Short mmCIF file of C-alpha atoms and ligand atoms in Angstrom, two decimals:
data_model
loop_
_atom_site.label_atom_id
_atom_site.label_comp_id
_atom_site.label_asym_id
_atom_site.label_seq_id
_atom_site.Cartn_x
_atom_site.Cartn_y
_atom_site.Cartn_z
CA MET A 1 106.13 176.52 134.57
CA ILE A 2 109.09 174.83 133.47
CA ILE A 3 111.41 177.85 131.77
CA LYS A 4 113.27 177.07 128.89
CA THR A 5 116.36 178.32 127.85
CA HIS A 6 116.42 178.88 123.88
CA LYS A 7 119.80 177.54 122.64
CA ASP A 8 121.56 174.87 120.86
CA ILE A 9 123.65 172.10 122.75
CA PRO A 10 125.77 170.08 120.55
CA ALA A 11 125.25 166.68 120.92
CA SER A 12 128.52 166.10 122.43
CA GLU A 13 126.83 168.17 125.31
CA ILE A 14 123.98 166.67 126.11
CA THR A 15 125.59 163.46 127.57
CA ASP A 16 126.81 165.19 130.59
CA PRO A 17 125.88 168.58 130.27
CA LEU A 18 125.99 169.84 134.10
CA VAL A 19 129.63 168.46 134.28
CA PHE A 20 130.47 170.17 130.81
CA LYS A 21 129.32 173.26 131.94
CA GLN A 22 131.27 173.31 135.49
CA ARG A 23 134.38 172.74 133.81
CA ARG A 24 134.16 175.46 131.44
CA GLN A 25 132.96 177.88 134.82
CA ILE A 26 135.37 175.98 136.49
CA ILE A 27 139.00 177.91 135.25
CA LYS A 28 137.17 181.27 135.73
CA VAL A 29 136.59 180.04 139.18
CA MET A 30 140.12 179.28 139.58
CA MET A 31 141.31 182.21 137.91
CA GLY A 32 139.10 184.42 140.54
CA SER A 33 141.43 182.88 143.40
CA LEU A 34 144.97 183.01 142.07
CA VAL A 35 144.36 186.50 140.89
CA ALA A 36 142.50 186.88 145.01
CA GLY A 37 146.15 185.49 146.38
CA VAL A 38 148.18 187.52 143.78
CA SER A 39 146.80 191.19 144.83
CA SER A 40 143.68 192.74 144.07
CA SER A 41 144.76 195.51 141.19
CA ALA A 42 144.56 192.46 139.07
CA LEU A 43 141.42 192.54 139.75
CA ALA A 44 139.55 194.59 136.79
CA GLU A 45 141.08 192.02 134.21
CA THR A 46 138.50 189.93 135.14
CA LYS A 47 135.30 189.02 134.31
CA THR A 48 134.14 187.05 137.66
CA GLU A 49 131.97 188.45 140.41
CA TRP A 50 135.31 188.51 142.65
CA ASN A 51 134.77 191.72 143.64
CA HIS A 52 131.13 191.08 145.64
CA ALA A 53 132.66 187.86 147.38
CA PRO A 54 132.98 186.95 150.62
CA LYS A 55 136.25 188.52 152.43
CA ALA A 56 135.78 185.30 154.24
CA ASN A 57 139.20 183.80 152.77
CA THR A 58 141.24 187.09 152.62
CA THR A 59 140.93 188.76 156.37
CA ALA A 60 142.24 186.36 158.59
CA ALA A 61 145.26 183.57 157.93
CA PRO A 62 145.00 181.20 155.23
CA LEU A 63 142.72 178.36 155.43
CA ILE A 64 144.52 175.01 154.80
CA THR A 65 141.46 173.29 153.46
CA THR A 66 140.89 169.44 154.63
CA SER A 67 141.50 166.83 152.22
CA SER A 68 139.36 165.94 149.40
CA GLU A 69 139.39 162.09 150.93
CA ILE A 70 138.55 163.04 153.81
CA VAL A 71 134.95 165.03 152.50
CA ASN A 72 134.34 163.17 150.40
CA ASN A 73 134.45 159.85 152.40
CA HIS A 74 132.77 160.95 155.76
CA THR A 75 129.61 162.29 155.41
CA ASN A 76 126.47 162.89 157.14
CA TYR A 77 123.70 162.00 154.72
CA TYR A 78 120.83 160.73 157.14
CA GLU A 79 118.47 159.61 153.81
CA PHE A 80 121.34 156.37 152.82
CA THR A 81 122.93 155.90 156.07
CA PHE A 82 123.70 156.81 159.83
CA ASN A 83 126.95 155.49 159.59
CA LYS A 84 129.88 158.11 158.23
CA THR A 85 131.42 156.24 155.91
CA ASP A 86 128.82 154.64 153.38
CA ALA A 87 126.99 157.27 151.66
CA THR A 88 130.17 157.18 149.20
CA GLN A 89 128.58 154.00 148.15
CA LEU A 90 124.81 154.44 148.46
CA ALA A 91 124.61 157.52 147.31
CA GLN A 92 125.84 156.66 143.67
CA SER A 93 122.19 155.48 143.07
CA LEU A 94 120.41 158.60 143.57
CA PRO A 95 119.80 160.04 139.71
CA THR A 96 120.93 163.35 139.95
CA ASP A 97 120.76 164.61 136.10
CA PRO A 98 118.73 166.43 134.84
CA TRP A 99 117.47 168.20 138.05
CA SER A 100 115.18 171.06 138.53
CA VAL A 101 114.78 173.41 141.14
CA GLU A 102 111.22 174.96 142.11
CA ILE A 103 111.18 178.47 143.43
CA SER A 104 108.40 179.19 144.99
CA GLY A 105 106.04 181.17 147.39
CA GLU A 106 106.28 185.00 148.81
CA VAL A 107 107.94 185.88 145.26
CA GLU A 108 106.90 187.73 142.01
CA LYS A 109 108.28 185.27 139.57
CA PRO A 110 107.54 181.41 140.89
CA ALA A 111 109.61 178.98 138.62
CA VAL A 112 111.39 175.33 138.15
CA TYR A 113 114.53 175.39 136.96
CA HIS A 114 116.22 173.26 135.09
CA LEU A 115 119.32 173.20 136.87
CA GLU A 116 121.49 173.88 133.77
CA ASP A 117 119.30 176.52 132.45
CA MET A 118 119.83 178.21 136.50
CA LEU A 119 123.52 177.45 136.43
CA SER A 120 123.62 178.93 133.09
CA GLN A 121 122.93 182.45 134.79
CA GLN A 122 125.30 182.50 137.70
CA SER A 123 128.93 182.92 137.44
CA LEU A 124 130.24 180.07 139.66
CA GLN A 125 133.40 180.70 141.90
CA GLU A 126 135.11 179.19 144.64
CA TYR A 127 134.63 179.99 148.42
CA ILE A 128 137.11 178.38 151.09
CA TYR A 129 135.02 178.45 154.02
CA ARG A 130 135.40 176.71 157.87
CA PHE A 131 132.64 173.50 158.17
CA ARG A 132 131.66 173.32 161.79
CA CYS A 133 129.23 169.83 162.48
CA VAL A 134 127.43 169.64 165.58
CA GLU A 135 128.72 166.63 166.44
CA ALA A 136 132.17 168.73 166.85
CA TRP A 137 134.07 167.88 164.57
CA SER A 138 134.99 170.62 161.36
CA MET A 139 136.95 170.75 158.30
CA VAL A 140 138.49 173.64 155.28
CA VAL A 141 136.23 173.28 152.43
CA PRO A 142 136.88 174.64 148.84
CA TRP A 143 133.27 174.40 147.29
CA ILE A 144 132.54 176.30 144.16
CA GLY A 145 128.46 177.78 144.22
CA PHE A 146 127.29 180.89 143.63
CA PRO A 147 125.38 183.64 146.08
CA LEU A 148 121.57 181.84 147.85
CA ALA A 149 121.00 185.79 146.61
CA ASN A 150 121.06 185.69 143.06
CA LEU A 151 118.65 182.77 142.94
CA LEU A 152 116.63 184.10 145.48
CA LYS A 153 116.29 188.19 143.57
CA MET A 154 115.68 186.16 140.26
CA ALA A 155 112.24 185.24 141.51
CA LYS A 156 111.74 188.24 143.78
CA PRO A 157 111.03 188.10 146.00
CA LEU A 158 107.78 189.87 147.81
CA SER A 159 108.08 191.61 151.02
CA SER A 160 106.08 189.18 152.74
CA ALA A 161 109.13 186.58 152.42
CA GLN A 162 110.35 186.83 155.77
CA PHE A 163 111.99 183.12 155.70
CA VAL A 164 113.22 180.45 153.33
CA GLN A 165 112.44 176.49 153.04
CA PHE A 166 114.59 174.33 151.10
CA THR A 167 113.61 171.12 150.92
CA SER A 168 115.78 168.24 149.56
CA ILE A 169 114.88 164.96 146.76
CA TYR A 170 112.23 162.36 147.99
CA ASP A 171 113.22 159.46 146.20
CA PRO A 172 112.44 156.31 148.66
CA LYS A 173 113.33 154.28 145.54
CA THR A 174 116.96 154.97 146.09
CA MET A 175 117.27 156.23 149.93
CA PRO A 176 116.81 153.28 151.93
CA ASN A 177 116.00 155.52 155.34
CA GLN A 178 113.29 157.72 153.77
CA ARG A 179 111.63 153.85 153.36
CA ASP A 180 112.62 152.59 156.00
CA ASN A 181 113.17 155.01 158.88
CA ALA A 182 110.62 157.13 160.30
CA MET A 183 112.80 158.79 163.42
CA LEU A 184 112.90 161.65 161.20
CA GLU A 185 110.53 163.35 159.18
CA TRP A 186 111.84 163.30 154.72
CA PRO A 187 112.60 164.86 152.73
CA TYR A 188 114.59 166.59 155.24
CA VAL A 189 113.99 170.48 155.00
CA GLU A 190 115.61 173.50 156.46
CA GLY A 191 115.38 176.34 156.26
CA LEU A 192 116.52 180.17 156.85
CA ARG A 193 115.46 183.80 158.01
CA ILE A 194 115.63 185.92 154.87
CA ASP A 195 118.28 188.16 155.74
CA GLU A 196 120.33 184.92 156.69
CA ALA A 197 119.26 183.49 153.09
CA MET A 198 120.74 187.08 151.06
CA HIS A 199 123.86 187.71 152.86
CA PRO A 200 126.98 187.03 150.35
CA LEU A 201 128.63 184.40 152.25
CA THR A 202 125.49 181.53 152.27
CA ILE A 203 125.71 180.03 148.74
CA LEU A 204 124.50 177.55 146.80
CA ALA A 205 127.19 175.55 146.32
CA THR A 206 127.37 172.57 142.27
CA GLY A 207 131.28 171.46 143.29
CA MET A 208 133.91 171.35 146.01
CA TYR A 209 137.86 170.68 145.46
CA GLY A 210 137.42 172.48 141.58
CA GLU A 211 135.27 169.33 140.20
CA SER A 212 131.30 168.30 140.37
CA MET A 213 129.73 167.94 143.94
CA PRO A 214 129.69 163.90 144.75
CA LYS A 215 127.24 162.74 145.44
CA GLN A 216 127.31 162.33 149.04
CA ASN A 217 128.24 165.72 149.19
CA GLY A 218 124.63 166.94 148.37
CA ALA A 219 125.06 166.41 143.79
CA PRO A 220 123.56 168.07 142.60
CA LEU A 221 122.99 171.53 144.32
CA ARG A 222 123.57 171.69 148.12
CA LEU A 223 123.10 174.78 150.63
CA VAL A 224 126.34 175.93 152.72
CA VAL A 225 125.97 178.52 155.37
CA PRO A 226 129.87 178.39 157.13
CA TRP A 227 128.52 179.84 160.15
CA LYS A 228 126.03 177.45 161.05
CA TYR A 229 126.06 173.52 162.38
CA GLY A 230 126.45 171.73 159.16
CA PHE A 231 122.81 170.40 159.58
CA LYS A 232 121.36 173.71 157.99
CA SER A 233 123.44 173.11 154.99
CA ILE A 234 120.51 171.00 153.52
CA LYS A 235 121.70 168.40 150.18
CA ALA A 236 120.23 167.73 146.90
CA ILE A 237 117.44 170.23 147.39
CA ALA A 238 115.10 170.13 145.24
CA LYS A 239 112.78 172.81 146.12
CA ILE A 240 112.92 176.66 147.42
CA GLU A 241 110.01 178.58 148.99
CA LEU A 242 110.20 181.52 150.50
CA VAL A 243 107.32 182.10 153.49
CA LYS A 244 106.14 183.61 155.82
CA ARG A 245 106.88 181.49 158.20
CA PRO A 246 109.81 179.87 160.36
CA PRO A 247 109.46 176.79 158.97
CA THR A 248 109.52 173.90 160.61
CA THR A 249 112.97 171.60 159.94
CA THR A 250 113.95 167.98 160.26
CA TRP A 251 116.17 168.35 163.20
CA ASN A 252 114.16 171.27 165.21
CA LYS A 253 110.96 169.19 164.46
CA PHE A 254 113.25 166.01 166.10
CA ALA A 255 114.01 167.58 169.04
CA PRO A 256 113.51 170.59 169.29
CA ASN A 257 115.77 171.23 172.67
CA ASP A 258 119.09 170.14 170.87
CA TYR A 259 118.63 171.87 168.01
CA GLY A 260 117.24 175.24 167.66
CA PHE A 261 116.11 176.99 164.25
CA TYR A 262 118.98 179.38 164.02
CA SER A 263 121.82 177.02 165.18
CA ASN A 264 124.40 179.59 164.74
CA VAL A 265 127.94 177.90 165.84
CA ASN A 266 128.27 179.48 169.59
CA PRO A 267 131.11 177.60 171.27
CA GLU A 268 129.41 179.30 174.45
CA VAL A 269 125.99 177.56 174.25
CA PRO A 270 126.37 173.39 174.58
CA HIS A 271 124.14 171.06 172.74
CA PRO A 272 122.60 169.74 175.72
CA ARG A 273 124.80 166.25 176.02
CA TRP A 274 128.10 167.05 174.85
CA SER A 275 130.62 170.85 174.61
CA GLN A 276 130.56 172.85 172.06
CA ASN A 277 134.03 174.65 173.36
CA SER A 278 136.22 173.24 170.89
CA GLU A 279 135.86 170.95 168.02
CA ARG A 280 138.13 168.09 165.66
CA GLN A 281 139.30 169.01 162.70
CA LEU A 282 138.81 165.88 160.30
CA GLY A 283 142.27 164.64 159.11
CA SER A 284 143.91 166.47 161.93
CA GLY A 285 146.32 163.72 163.63
CA PHE A 286 145.56 162.14 166.94
CA PHE A 287 148.07 164.19 169.12
CA THR A 288 146.50 167.87 167.21
CA PRO A 289 144.47 169.99 170.20
CA ARG A 290 140.83 170.15 169.39
CA ARG A 291 140.69 173.60 167.77
CA LYS A 292 138.74 176.18 169.90
CA THR A 293 135.12 176.96 168.54
CA GLU A 294 134.44 180.70 167.74
CA LEU A 295 131.63 182.65 167.64
CA PHE A 296 129.76 182.24 164.57
CA ASN A 297 132.45 179.72 163.00
CA GLY A 298 134.70 182.77 163.17
CA TYR A 299 132.31 184.78 160.72
CA GLY A 300 131.56 187.10 163.58
CA SER A 301 133.16 190.52 161.64
CA GLN A 302 130.68 190.31 158.86
CA VAL A 303 127.40 188.04 159.90
CA ALA A 304 126.93 189.01 163.51
CA SER A 305 125.37 192.04 162.80
CA LEU A 306 121.93 190.26 162.06
CA TYR A 307 121.48 188.99 165.55
CA SER A 308 122.48 192.18 167.55
CA ASP A 309 118.92 192.07 169.01
CA MET A 310 119.09 188.67 169.67
CA ASP A 311 119.66 186.68 173.09
CA LEU A 312 122.04 183.77 171.38
CA ARG A 313 121.52 181.58 173.99
CA HIS A 314 117.62 181.55 173.99
CA PHE A 315 117.78 181.64 170.06
CA PHE A 316 120.07 178.97 169.93
N1 LIG B 401 119.21 166.32 152.59
C1 LIG B 401 120.51 166.11 153.86
N2 LIG B 401 121.20 167.44 153.69
C2 LIG B 401 122.15 167.63 155.14
C3 LIG B 401 122.28 166.11 155.44
C4 LIG B 401 121.58 164.72 155.64
O1 LIG B 401 121.30 163.83 156.48
N3 LIG B 401 120.23 164.94 154.69
N4 LIG B 401 123.49 166.05 156.67
C5 LIG B 401 123.84 167.76 157.69
C6 LIG B 401 124.51 167.38 158.27
S1 LIG B 401 124.66 166.66 159.42
C7 LIG B 401 125.93 167.98 157.98
S2 LIG B 401 127.38 167.76 159.25
C8 LIG B 401 126.23 167.84 156.63
C9 LIG B 401 127.73 167.17 155.89
O2 LIG B 401 127.75 167.96 155.01
P1 LIG B 401 128.99 166.49 153.97
O3 LIG B 401 128.41 165.13 154.19
O4 LIG B 401 129.21 166.91 152.49
O5 LIG B 401 130.55 167.34 154.98
O6 LIG B 401 125.20 167.80 156.02
C10 LIG B 401 123.52 168.37 156.24
N5 LIG B 401 122.95 168.31 155.08
MO1 LIG B 402 126.18 167.56 160.40
#
């Protein structure tokens, strides 16, 4: 089922409506961050959803973002390549406009949304998050997006919806490893428990550094779950399904002893082949000491309660 919004879109917008709409919204985003940086008393004057924004940016010392030059050219995008530099070029051939996202499964209102229609119902905001790859490098990224919970609520999850399964685009014509490499199963699949998916820190991102999402970083829509290892933050999402059972995810299926379903950042639980105790910060100098990795990537005050009754070594 295609849901269309009934409104006249000027021809000027049709050429690249997604970027156009985002530009307008990003102005709002910038205002939001500015206000938060100055004081909280001005909040009432903005129409952003800043009040509901996660506290991550304001509790700890301000995060110094990694340069966009680095983040946009050091990527993991295995559908295109297994090295970290070539997706910058290879991913440019992925068609991302128009784009639709299916929401289905254990919901009252399944739908296939045109991305623009989905975004027109969200107020975008900037989220400056630490991002920690399971390979023990890290960065700090100013994402632009909205809480995944907002979208899930629109679909009205049934009580049987216990997990959320995300599926990336399958496009073997433009994604070479979907044709040639059978090591991983395609399309890329990830998953969250429903409470993780509904958590206000969990966002769907459509941009970064004040701009639309570069293709190599997962345009036009990707997940960002800042307290989990980077591979959970799936790129180029085509389908979101609410399901009863834990989804079989790409990395967990490939190497279940190396990559657990939860994959919460945890310095105490090493990868079988390396420690997770510390991390190399992208863009830091050669002599800069490694950063000590924090439990839940530093977001423990907000997410630890999700796992209070769990043995994190067992459910890694
Ligand atoms: N579809 C898809 N999503 C993906 C990946 C991928 O290869 N394919 N790589 C993951 C990994 S391992 C990491 S660390 C992050 C990297 O995001 P970045 O390239 O924007 O830094 O994306 C994750 N999402
Ligand atoms: Mo990663």
